[in-house]
Amino acid sequence: FLNRQRASDFIQGDTRLRAITQERIRECSKNHQEHQRELCEDYYPCEIYAFRHGYAAAYKHYFGRRRTK
């Protein structure tokens, strides 16, 4: 019989499964710019504005903080 550490030395885990898990984790945590772009793509006027001025400017124009007086 082998102890647990020796048994784990020659039986390797499935690296493909580990890679798939890491990819799913990356999909769940999107960066800030990608999240803003997706919001803008879902709103048609913002998307049209983005074609002319860029997604950063379009997001700021349509979803930026509104100042109230």
GROMACS .gro file of C-alpha atoms in nm:
model
   69
    1PHE     CA    1   0.000   0.000   0.000
    2LEU     CA    2   0.106   0.357  -0.067
    3ASN     CA    3   0.041   0.663   0.139
    4ARG     CA    4  -0.169   0.944  -0.012
    5GLN     CA    5   0.123   1.162  -0.118
    6ARG     CA    6   0.299   0.880  -0.304
    7ALA     CA    7  -0.025   0.777  -0.473
    8SER     CA    8  -0.085   1.134  -0.594
    9ASP     CA    9   0.265   1.155  -0.744
   10PHE     CA   10   0.195   0.925  -1.037
   11ILE     CA   11  -0.180   0.988  -1.084
   12GLN     CA   12  -0.219   1.331  -1.236
   13GLY     CA   13  -0.545   1.522  -1.250
   14ASP     CA   14  -0.707   1.614  -1.579
   15THR     CA   15  -0.542   1.939  -1.690
   16ARG     CA   16  -0.817   2.006  -1.945
   17LEU     CA   17  -1.076   2.013  -1.668
   18ARG     CA   18  -0.863   2.258  -1.471
   19ALA     CA   19  -0.827   2.482  -1.780
   20ILE     CA   20  -1.203   2.479  -1.841
   21THR     CA   21  -1.267   2.574  -1.480
   22GLN     CA   22  -1.023   2.865  -1.499
   23GLU     CA   23  -1.186   2.987  -1.822
   24ARG     CA   24  -1.529   2.985  -1.658
   25ILE     CA   25  -1.395   3.186  -1.366
   26ARG     CA   26  -1.250   3.443  -1.609
   27GLU     CA   27  -1.585   3.467  -1.790
   28CYS     CA   28  -1.766   3.549  -1.468
   29SER     CA   29  -1.534   3.832  -1.373
   30LYS     CA   30  -1.526   4.080  -1.662
   31ASN     CA   31  -1.320   4.393  -1.653
   32HIS     CA   32  -1.482   4.733  -1.621
   33GLN     CA   33  -1.446   4.839  -1.986
   34GLU     CA   34  -1.594   4.515  -2.118
   35HIS     CA   35  -1.895   4.551  -1.888
   36GLN     CA   36  -1.948   4.910  -2.004
   37ARG     CA   37  -1.923   4.808  -2.369
   38GLU     CA   38  -2.183   4.535  -2.326
   39LEU     CA   39  -2.423   4.780  -2.162
   40CYS     CA   40  -2.373   5.020  -2.448
   41GLU     CA   41  -2.421   4.748  -2.712
   42ASP     CA   42  -2.756   4.655  -2.558
   43TYR     CA   43  -2.887   5.012  -2.589
   44TYR     CA   44  -2.922   5.102  -2.958
   45PRO     CA   45  -2.872   5.482  -2.938
   46CYS     CA   46  -2.556   5.426  -2.735
   47GLU     CA   47  -2.425   5.179  -2.993
   48ILE     CA   48  -2.484   5.425  -3.279
   49TYR     CA   49  -2.309   5.700  -3.082
   50ALA     CA   50  -2.020   5.460  -3.016
   51PHE     CA   51  -1.965   5.402  -3.387
   52ARG     CA   52  -1.888   5.772  -3.429
   53HIS     CA   53  -1.719   5.860  -3.100
   54GLY     CA   54  -1.605   5.534  -2.940
   55TYR     CA   55  -1.751   5.319  -2.666
   56ALA     CA   56  -1.593   5.509  -2.377
   57ALA     CA   57  -1.745   5.839  -2.491
   58ALA     CA   58  -2.080   5.675  -2.567
   59TYR     CA   59  -2.100   5.512  -2.225
   60LYS     CA   60  -2.012   5.841  -2.059
   61HIS     CA   61  -2.273   6.024  -2.269
   62TYR     CA   62  -2.562   5.784  -2.200
   63PHE     CA   63  -2.478   5.622  -1.867
   64GLY     CA   64  -2.249   5.874  -1.699
   65ARG     CA   65  -2.349   6.033  -1.372
   66ARG     CA   66  -2.625   6.286  -1.408
   67ARG     CA   67  -2.581   6.612  -1.224
   68THR     CA   68  -2.889   6.754  -1.061
   69LYS     CA   69  -2.931   7.109  -0.942
   0.00000   0.00000   0.00000
